XYZ file of C-alpha atoms in Angstrom:
571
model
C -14.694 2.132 -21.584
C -12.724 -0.989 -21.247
C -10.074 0.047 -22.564
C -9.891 2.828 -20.189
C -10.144 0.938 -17.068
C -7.209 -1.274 -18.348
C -4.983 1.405 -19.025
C -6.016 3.392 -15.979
C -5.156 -0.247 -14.050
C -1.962 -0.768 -15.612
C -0.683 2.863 -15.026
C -1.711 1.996 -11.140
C 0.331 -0.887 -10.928
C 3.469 0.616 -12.914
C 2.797 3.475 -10.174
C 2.917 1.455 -7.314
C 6.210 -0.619 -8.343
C 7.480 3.203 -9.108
C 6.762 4.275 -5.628
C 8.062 0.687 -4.291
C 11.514 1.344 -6.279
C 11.689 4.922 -4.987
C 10.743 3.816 -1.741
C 14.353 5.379 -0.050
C 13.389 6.039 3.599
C 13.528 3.039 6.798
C 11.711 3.254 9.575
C 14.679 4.121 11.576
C 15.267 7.376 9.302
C 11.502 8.397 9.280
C 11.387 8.196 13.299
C 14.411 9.867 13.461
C 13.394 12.784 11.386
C 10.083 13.338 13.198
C 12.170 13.447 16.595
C 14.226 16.324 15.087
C 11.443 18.120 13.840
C 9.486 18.413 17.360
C 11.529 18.119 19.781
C 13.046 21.165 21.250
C 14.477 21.837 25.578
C 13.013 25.309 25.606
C 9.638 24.726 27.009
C 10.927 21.894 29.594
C 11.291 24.289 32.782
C 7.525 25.036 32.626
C 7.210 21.177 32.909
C 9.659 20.772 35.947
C 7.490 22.542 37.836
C 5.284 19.583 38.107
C 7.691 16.983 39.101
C 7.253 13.476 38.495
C 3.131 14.730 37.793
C 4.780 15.962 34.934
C 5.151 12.311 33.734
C 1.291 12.087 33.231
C 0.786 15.179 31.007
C 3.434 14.012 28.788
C 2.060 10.580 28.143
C -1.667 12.135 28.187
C -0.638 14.526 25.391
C 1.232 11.980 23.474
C -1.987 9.886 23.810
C -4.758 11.961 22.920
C -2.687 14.497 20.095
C 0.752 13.214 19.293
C -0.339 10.230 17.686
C -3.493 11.089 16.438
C -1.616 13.931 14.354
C 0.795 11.720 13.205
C -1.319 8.751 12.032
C -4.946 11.140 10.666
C -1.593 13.448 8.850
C -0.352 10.454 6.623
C -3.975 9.877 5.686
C -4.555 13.165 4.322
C -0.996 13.440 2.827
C -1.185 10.381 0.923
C -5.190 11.023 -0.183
C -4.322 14.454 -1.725
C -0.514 15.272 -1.467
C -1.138 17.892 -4.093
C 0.168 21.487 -3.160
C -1.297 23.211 0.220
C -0.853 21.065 3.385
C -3.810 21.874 5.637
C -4.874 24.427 3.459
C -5.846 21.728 1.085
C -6.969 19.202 3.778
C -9.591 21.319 5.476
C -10.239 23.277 1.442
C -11.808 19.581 0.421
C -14.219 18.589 3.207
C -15.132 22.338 4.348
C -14.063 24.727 1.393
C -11.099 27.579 0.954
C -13.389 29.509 3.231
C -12.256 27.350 6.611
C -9.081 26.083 4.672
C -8.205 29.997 4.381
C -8.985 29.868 8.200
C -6.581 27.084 9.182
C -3.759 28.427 6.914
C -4.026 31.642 8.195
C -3.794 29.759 12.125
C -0.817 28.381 10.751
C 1.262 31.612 9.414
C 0.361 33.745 12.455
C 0.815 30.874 14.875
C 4.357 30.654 13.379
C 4.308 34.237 13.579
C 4.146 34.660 17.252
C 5.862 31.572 18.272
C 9.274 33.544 16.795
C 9.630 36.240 19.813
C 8.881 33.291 22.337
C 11.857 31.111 20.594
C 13.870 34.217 20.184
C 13.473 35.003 23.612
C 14.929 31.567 24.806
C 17.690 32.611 21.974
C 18.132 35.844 24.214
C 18.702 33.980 26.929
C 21.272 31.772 25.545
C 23.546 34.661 24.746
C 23.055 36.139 27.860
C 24.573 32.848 29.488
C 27.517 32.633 27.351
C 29.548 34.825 29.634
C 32.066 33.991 32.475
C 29.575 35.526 35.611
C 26.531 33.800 36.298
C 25.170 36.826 38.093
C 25.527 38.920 35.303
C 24.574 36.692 32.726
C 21.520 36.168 34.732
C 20.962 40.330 35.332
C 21.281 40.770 31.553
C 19.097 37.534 30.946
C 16.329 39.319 32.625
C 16.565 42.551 30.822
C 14.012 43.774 28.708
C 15.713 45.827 26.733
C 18.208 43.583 25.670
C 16.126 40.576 25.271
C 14.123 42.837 22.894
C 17.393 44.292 20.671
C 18.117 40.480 20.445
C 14.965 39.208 19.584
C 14.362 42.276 17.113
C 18.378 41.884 15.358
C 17.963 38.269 14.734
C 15.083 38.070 13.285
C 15.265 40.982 10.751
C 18.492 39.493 10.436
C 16.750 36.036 9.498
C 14.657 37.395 7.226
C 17.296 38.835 5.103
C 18.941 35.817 4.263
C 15.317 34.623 3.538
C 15.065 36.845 0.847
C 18.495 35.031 -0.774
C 16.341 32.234 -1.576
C 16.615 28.880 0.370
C 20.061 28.112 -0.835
C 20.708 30.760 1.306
C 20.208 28.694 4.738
C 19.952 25.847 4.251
C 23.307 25.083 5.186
C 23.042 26.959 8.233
C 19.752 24.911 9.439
C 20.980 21.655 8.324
C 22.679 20.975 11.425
C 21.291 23.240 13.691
C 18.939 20.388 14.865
C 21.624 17.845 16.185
C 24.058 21.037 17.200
C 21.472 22.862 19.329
C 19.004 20.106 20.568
C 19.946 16.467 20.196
C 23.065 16.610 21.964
C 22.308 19.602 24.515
C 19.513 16.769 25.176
C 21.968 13.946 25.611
C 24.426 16.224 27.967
C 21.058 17.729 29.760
C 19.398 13.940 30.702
C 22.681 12.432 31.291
C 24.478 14.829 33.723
C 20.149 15.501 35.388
C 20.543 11.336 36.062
C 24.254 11.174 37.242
C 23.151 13.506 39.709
C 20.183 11.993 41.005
C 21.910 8.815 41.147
C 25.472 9.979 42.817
C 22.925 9.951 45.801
C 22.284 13.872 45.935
C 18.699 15.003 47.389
C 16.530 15.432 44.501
C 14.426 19.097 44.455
C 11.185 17.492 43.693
C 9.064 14.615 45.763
C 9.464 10.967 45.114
C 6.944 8.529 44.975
C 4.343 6.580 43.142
C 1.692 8.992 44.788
C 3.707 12.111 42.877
C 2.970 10.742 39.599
C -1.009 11.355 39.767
C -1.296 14.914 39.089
C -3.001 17.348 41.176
C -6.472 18.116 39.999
C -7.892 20.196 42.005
C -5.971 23.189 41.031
C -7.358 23.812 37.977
C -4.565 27.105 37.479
C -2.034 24.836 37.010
C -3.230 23.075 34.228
C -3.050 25.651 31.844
C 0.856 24.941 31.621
C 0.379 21.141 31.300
C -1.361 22.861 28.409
C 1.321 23.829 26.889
C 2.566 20.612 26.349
C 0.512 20.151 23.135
C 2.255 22.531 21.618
C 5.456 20.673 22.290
C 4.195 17.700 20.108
C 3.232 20.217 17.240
C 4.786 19.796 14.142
C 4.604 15.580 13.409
C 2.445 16.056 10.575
C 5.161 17.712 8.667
C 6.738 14.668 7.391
C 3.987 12.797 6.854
C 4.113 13.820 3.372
C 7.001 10.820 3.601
C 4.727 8.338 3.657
C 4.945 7.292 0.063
C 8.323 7.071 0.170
C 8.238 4.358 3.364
C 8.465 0.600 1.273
C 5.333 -0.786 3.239
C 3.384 2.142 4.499
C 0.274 0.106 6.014
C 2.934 -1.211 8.395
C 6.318 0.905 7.974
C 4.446 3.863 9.158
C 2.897 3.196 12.115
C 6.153 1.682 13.490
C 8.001 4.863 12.801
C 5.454 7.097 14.331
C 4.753 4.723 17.246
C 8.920 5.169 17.714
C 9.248 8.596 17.096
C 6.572 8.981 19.537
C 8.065 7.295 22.585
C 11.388 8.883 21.396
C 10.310 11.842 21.869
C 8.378 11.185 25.271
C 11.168 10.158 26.607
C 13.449 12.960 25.883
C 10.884 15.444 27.224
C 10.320 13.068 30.077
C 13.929 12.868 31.173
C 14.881 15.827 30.047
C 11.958 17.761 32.267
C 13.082 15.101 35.312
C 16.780 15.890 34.712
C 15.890 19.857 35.477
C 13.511 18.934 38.124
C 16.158 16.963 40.130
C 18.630 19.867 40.213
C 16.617 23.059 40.302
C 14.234 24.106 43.181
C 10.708 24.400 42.570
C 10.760 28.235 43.631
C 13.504 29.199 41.831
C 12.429 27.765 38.657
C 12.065 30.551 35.631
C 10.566 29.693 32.447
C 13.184 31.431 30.181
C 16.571 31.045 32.646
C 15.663 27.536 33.973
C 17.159 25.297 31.223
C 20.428 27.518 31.358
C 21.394 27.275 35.384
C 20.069 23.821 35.602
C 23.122 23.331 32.647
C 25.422 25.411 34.737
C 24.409 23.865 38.248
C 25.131 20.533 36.142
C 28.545 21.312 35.412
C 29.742 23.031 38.494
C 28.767 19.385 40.587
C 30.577 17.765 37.631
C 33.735 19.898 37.891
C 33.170 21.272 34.281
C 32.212 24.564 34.894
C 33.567 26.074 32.058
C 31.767 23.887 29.587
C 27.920 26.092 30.252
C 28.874 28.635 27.787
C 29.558 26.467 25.288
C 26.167 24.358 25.467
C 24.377 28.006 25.710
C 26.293 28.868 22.180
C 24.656 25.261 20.953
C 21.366 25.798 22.198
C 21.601 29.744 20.474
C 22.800 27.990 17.153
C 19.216 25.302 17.588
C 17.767 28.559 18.058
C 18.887 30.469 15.242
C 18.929 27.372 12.827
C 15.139 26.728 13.862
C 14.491 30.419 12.990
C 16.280 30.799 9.785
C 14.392 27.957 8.517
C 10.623 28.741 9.155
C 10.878 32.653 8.682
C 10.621 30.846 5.075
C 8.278 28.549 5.288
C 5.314 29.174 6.568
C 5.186 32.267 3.866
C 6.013 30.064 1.599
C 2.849 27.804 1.977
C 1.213 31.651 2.178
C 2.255 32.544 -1.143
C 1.284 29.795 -2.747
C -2.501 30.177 -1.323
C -2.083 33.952 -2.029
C -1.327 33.084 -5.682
C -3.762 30.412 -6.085
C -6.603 33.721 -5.534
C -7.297 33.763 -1.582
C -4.714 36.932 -1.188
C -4.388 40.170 -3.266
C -1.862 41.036 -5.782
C 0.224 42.997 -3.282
C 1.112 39.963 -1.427
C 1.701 37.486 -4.427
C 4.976 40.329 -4.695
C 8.002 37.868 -5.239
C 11.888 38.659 -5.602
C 14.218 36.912 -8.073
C 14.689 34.192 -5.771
C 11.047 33.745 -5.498
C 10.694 34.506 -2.542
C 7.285 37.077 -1.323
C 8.956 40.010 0.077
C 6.017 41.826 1.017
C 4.641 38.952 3.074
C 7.838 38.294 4.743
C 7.955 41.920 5.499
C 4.499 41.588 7.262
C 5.407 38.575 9.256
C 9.100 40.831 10.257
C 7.060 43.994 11.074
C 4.072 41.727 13.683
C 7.217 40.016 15.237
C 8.515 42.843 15.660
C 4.967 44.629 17.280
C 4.506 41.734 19.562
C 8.392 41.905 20.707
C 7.394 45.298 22.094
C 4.833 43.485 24.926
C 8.408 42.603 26.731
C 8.766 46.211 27.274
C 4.738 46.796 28.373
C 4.161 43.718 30.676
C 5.666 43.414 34.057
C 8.211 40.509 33.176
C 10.330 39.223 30.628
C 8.490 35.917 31.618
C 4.972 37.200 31.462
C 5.165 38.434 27.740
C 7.006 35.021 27.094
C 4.133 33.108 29.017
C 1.179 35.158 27.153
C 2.767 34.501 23.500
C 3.332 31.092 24.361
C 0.079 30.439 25.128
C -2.076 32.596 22.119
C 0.633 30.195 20.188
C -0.723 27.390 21.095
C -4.407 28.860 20.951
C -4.036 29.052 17.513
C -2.262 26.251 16.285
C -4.762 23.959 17.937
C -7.802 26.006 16.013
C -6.053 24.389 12.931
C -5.735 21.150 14.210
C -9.088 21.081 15.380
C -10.085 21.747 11.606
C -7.694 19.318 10.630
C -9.589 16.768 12.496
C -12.949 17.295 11.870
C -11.736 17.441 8.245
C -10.158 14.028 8.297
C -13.345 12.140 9.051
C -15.482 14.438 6.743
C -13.630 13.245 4.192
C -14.296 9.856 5.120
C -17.410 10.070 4.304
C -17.958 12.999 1.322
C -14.574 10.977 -0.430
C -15.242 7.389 0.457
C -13.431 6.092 -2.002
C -10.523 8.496 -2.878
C -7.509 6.412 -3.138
C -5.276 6.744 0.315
C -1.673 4.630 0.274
C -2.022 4.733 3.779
C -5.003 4.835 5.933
C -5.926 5.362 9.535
C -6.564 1.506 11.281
C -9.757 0.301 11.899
C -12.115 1.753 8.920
C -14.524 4.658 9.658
C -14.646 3.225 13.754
C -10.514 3.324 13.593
C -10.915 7.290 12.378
C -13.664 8.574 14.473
C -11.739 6.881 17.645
C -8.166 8.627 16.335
C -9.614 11.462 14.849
C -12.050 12.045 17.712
C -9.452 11.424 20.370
C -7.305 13.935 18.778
C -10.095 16.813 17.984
C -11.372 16.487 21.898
C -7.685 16.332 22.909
C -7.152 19.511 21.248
C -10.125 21.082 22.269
C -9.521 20.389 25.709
C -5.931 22.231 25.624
C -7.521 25.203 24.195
C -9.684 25.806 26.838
C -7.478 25.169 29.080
C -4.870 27.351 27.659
C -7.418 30.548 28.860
C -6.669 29.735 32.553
C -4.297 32.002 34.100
C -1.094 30.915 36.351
C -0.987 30.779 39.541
C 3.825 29.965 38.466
C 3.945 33.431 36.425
C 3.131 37.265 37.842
C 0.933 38.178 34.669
C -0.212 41.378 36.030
C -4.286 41.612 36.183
C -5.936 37.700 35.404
C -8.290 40.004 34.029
C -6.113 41.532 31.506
C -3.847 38.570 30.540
C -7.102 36.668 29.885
C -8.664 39.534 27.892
C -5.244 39.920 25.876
C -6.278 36.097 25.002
C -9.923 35.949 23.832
C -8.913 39.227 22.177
C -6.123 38.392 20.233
C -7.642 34.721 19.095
C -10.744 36.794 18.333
C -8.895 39.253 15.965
C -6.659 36.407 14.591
C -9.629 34.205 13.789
C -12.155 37.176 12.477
C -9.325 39.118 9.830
C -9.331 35.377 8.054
C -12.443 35.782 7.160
C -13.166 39.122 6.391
C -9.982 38.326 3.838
C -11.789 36.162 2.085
C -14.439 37.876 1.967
C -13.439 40.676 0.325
C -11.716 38.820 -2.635
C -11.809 39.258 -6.164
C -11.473 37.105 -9.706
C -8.209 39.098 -10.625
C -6.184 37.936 -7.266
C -5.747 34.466 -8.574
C -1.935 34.408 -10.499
C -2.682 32.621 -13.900
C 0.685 31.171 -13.358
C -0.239 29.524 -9.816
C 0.350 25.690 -9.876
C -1.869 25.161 -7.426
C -4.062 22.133 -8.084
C -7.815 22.469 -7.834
C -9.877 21.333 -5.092
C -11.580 18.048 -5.880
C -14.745 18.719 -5.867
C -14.273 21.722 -8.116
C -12.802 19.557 -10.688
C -15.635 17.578 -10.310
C -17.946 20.660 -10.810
C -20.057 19.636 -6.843
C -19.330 21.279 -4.037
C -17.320 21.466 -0.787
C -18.565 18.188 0.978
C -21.079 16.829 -2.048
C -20.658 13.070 -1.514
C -19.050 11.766 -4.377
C -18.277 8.110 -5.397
C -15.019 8.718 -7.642
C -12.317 6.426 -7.209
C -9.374 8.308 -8.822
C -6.844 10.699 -6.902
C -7.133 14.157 -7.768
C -4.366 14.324 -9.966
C -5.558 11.816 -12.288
C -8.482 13.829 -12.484
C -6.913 16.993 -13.662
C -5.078 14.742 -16.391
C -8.448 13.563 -17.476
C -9.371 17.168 -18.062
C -6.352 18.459 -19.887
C -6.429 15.052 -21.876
C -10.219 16.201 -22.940
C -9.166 19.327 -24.418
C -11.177 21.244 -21.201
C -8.254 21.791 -19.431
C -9.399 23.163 -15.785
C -9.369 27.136 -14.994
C -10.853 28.980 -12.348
C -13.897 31.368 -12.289
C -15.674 33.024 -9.372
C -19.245 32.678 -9.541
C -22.122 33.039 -7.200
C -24.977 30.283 -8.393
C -26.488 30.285 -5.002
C -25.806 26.231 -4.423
C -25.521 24.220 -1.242
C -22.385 24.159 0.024
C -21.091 27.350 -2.259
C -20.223 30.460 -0.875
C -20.466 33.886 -2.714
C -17.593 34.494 -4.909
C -16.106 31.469 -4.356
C -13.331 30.339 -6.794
C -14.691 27.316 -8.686
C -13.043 25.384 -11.816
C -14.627 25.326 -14.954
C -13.823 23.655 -18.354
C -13.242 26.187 -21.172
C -15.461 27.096 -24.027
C -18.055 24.170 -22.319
C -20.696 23.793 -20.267
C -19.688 21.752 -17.048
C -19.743 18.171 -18.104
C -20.073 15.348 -15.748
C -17.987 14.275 -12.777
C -14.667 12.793 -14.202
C -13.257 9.697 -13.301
C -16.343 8.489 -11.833
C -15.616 4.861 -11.556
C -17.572 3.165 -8.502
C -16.907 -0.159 -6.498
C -20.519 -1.165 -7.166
C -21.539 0.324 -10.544
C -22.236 3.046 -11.799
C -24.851 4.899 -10.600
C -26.807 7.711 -12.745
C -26.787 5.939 -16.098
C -23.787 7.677 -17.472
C -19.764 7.733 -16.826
C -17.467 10.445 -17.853
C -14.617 8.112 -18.231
């Protein structure tokens, strides 16, 4: 027993020099790379509308869901960076039934968000020409915002199929091409204007930056900001790689943060100085606030080639997650939450018949430009069940971090949020209520956009967040033993290596990989079974792991702070 600590304590400490040798990424780099990955100037003209106000929502949302992602993110990522992001987050406090639910958020969140993004694409185009009147006449019409939308796309998911070798050239600049330095030219030239002494479009004064309150209709795009700041948690995954993450992290986050505040600050302010208030359009805005830039500069001829950047951002941001998120979905399919038609792969690995799925719903919800009475009503109304949706699956996220707290005490966690258990219900809590406020408020219809009927733009809403969250279920639900791919590297949840269940407090002390060593080094290596034994906490059918040829022994890896409770240890 010993013996086993001693090893188990050596191979720690040869771990953590490991990690410390490996350790590759500054806190300049990190902050840098979580600026690329949120940032983007296509949502800023539904900021400008609010002026200097607009000030407040920004640092609100960076308050109360920017950093709380960030910082709750690297504690889950570093406590179990095994295979399955949120699915595997929200799969160890709640089980793969609400880990099914927030993956499932995730891919159909992504999956709407690609008409809104194309759109802005559309747009881009459409300003590449010589005649601002007709690029703005063409920007507006439906039919050709839809052909682009609709080409691109199918086009994007072709060159998925190629494998990621395939693109990733194309996407590895697309971030710095189409939104770093459109942002540079955009805050720049918005600032030289404002300060050659030409009358701003918007109200000064310290009374302007106290937002308006009692119109609750205009909250609902101050809303929207959220969904700006979305995306953060994807590198936290870096942590381990940072040489001091305790500190290291927090630094970069804390920079990449105010980073990117500031670019949506002065990049909103820039627009807000140059374009009127009525004339404002969510999809044209960014382009004729470039153009009215460049005519007062004398560089007229330089908008179409910052709308060709901004459609290369576009495309590049495209290319890139028409793969991913169905990548993450394959891998959950595999691992027995999806049936065999969708576990369908290529020769580059790629699942066809899910990327197919995700091509064909783009491609149903591109057709609502055609049915709704503006190009910027179907944009508004996908934006917004976009954002619905991603913040269910934060919301989970959330609530899942300080579960875990408390049903994994003592799993190991490199880095961990400040302040104990107080330090996560504060962050955690902060962000959860954050998030739950936007989603309300994300119902409200208006008054900036002609949506048609309130009635009807609120009912496409509820209804589609409804279906979205209801078809999860019923999924997983209907599930059998023979969906799961034998050859699925997906890890097992914790607590079904441990033979409990989803949120059984449990004192082990070992990350879940060491406890799936433990298993294979016992000759039980770990499979999975579906089983219904009726316990707390287990759902019918619900995949659990079992040890082969044996009954299901003891916790493994066991090893508690304070002894050992229960008279017996595995290890």
């Amino acid at each position: 027993m010993s013996d086993s600590k001693a090893a188990d304590s050596s191979a720690a400490n040869q771990q953590r020099a490991k990690s410390k040798q490996n350790a590759q990424i500054t806190i300049g780099a990190l902050a840098v790379m979580n600026i690329v990955a949120v940032v983007s100037l296509r949502g800023l003209p539904s900021e400008a509308e609010y002026g200097l106000s607009s000030i407040f929502y920004y640092v609100l949302a960076a308050v109360v869901f920017l950093i709380p992602v960030s910082i709750v993110a690297a504690e889950l990522a570093t406590g179990w960076p095994e295979t399955g992001g949120v699915f595997r987050w929200v799969g160890e406090a709640f089980g793969p039934r609400w880990a099914f639910l927030a993956m499932f958020m995730l891919f159909i969140e992504v999956t709407i968000w690609f008409p809104t993004v194309l759109t802005f694409g559309a747009v881009s185009l459409a300003y590449t020409g010589d005649n601002q009147n007709l690029d703005a006449q063409l920007a507006g019409n439906k039919l050709f915002v839809l052909a682009v939308v609709l080409v691109v796309y199918w086009l994007a998911t072709f060159i998925a199929f190629r494998g990621a070798k395939a693109f990733s050239r194309v996407s590895q600049w697309g971030g710095i091409i189409g939104t770093i330095i459109p942002a540079v030219i955009l805050i720049v030239l918005g600032f030289a204007y404002f300060f050659a002494g030409n009358t701003p479009q918007i109200r000064m004064g310290w009374g302007e930056l106290i937002p308006d309150f009692g119109n609750f209709s205009n909250v609902v795009l101050a809303a929207s900001i959220f969904l700006f700041y979305a995306g953060m948690e994807m590198n936290a995954i870096h942590v381990k790689e940072v040489k001091n993450p305790t500190r290291d992290y927090p630094i970069a986050v804390l920079t990449a943060a105010a980073g990117t505040v500031i670019i949506f600050v002065l990049g909103t302010l820039a627009i807000a100085f140059v374009v009127p208030q009525a004339d404002i359009n969510l999809t044209q805005s960014l382009l004729t606030s470039y153009n009215d830039m460049f005519e007062w500069a004398g560089i007229g001829w330089a908008g179409p080639i910052v709308a060709f950047m901004l459609l290369i951002g576009v495309l590049a941001g495209v290319v890139t997650w028409v793969a991913g998120p169905s990548t993450g979905m394959l891998a959950v399919a595999k691992a027995g939450y999806l049936p065999r038609f969708w576990q369908h792969t290529n020769k580059n690995g790629m699942g066809t018949h899910i990327l197919f799925f995700q091509a064909f719903m783009v491609t149903g919800l591109g057709l609502t430009y055609v049915v709704l009475p503006s190009v910027q009503a179907a944009y508004q109304i996908l934006s917004q069940l976009t954002v619905i949706l991603y913040l269910i699956m934060y919301m989970l996220m959330f609530a899942a971090a300080i579960y875990l707290r408390y049903s994994q005490p003592n799993r190991p966690r490199p880095y961990r949020v400040p302040g104990g258990d107080v330090g996560m219900w504060i962050i955690g809590g902060v962000g959860f209520l954050g998030s739950l406020m936007a989603f309300a408020f994300s119902f409200i219809p208006p008054d900036q956009i002609s949506v048609g009927s309130p009635v009807v733009y609120v009912g496409i809403l509820v209804g589609g967040a409804v279906v979205m969250v209801i078809l999860p279920f019923v999924i997983y639900a209907c599930r059998k033993p023979h969906w799961r791919d034998e050859s699925s590297e997906f890890v097992p949840f914790t607590w079904q290596i441990e033979h409990t269940h989803p949120g059984t407090v449990t004192e082990s002390s070992v990350s879940t990989q060491q406890l799936t060593r433990e298993a294979e080094s016992s000759g039980s290596p770990v499979t999975f079974s579906h089983h219904d034994d009726g316990g707390p906490g287990e759902h019918h059918g619900e995949p659990a792991a079992t040890v082969q040829g044996t009954a299901p022994p003891a916790p493994l890896g066991t090893r508690r702070g304070k002894g050992t409770s229960g008279g017996s240890s595995a290890v």
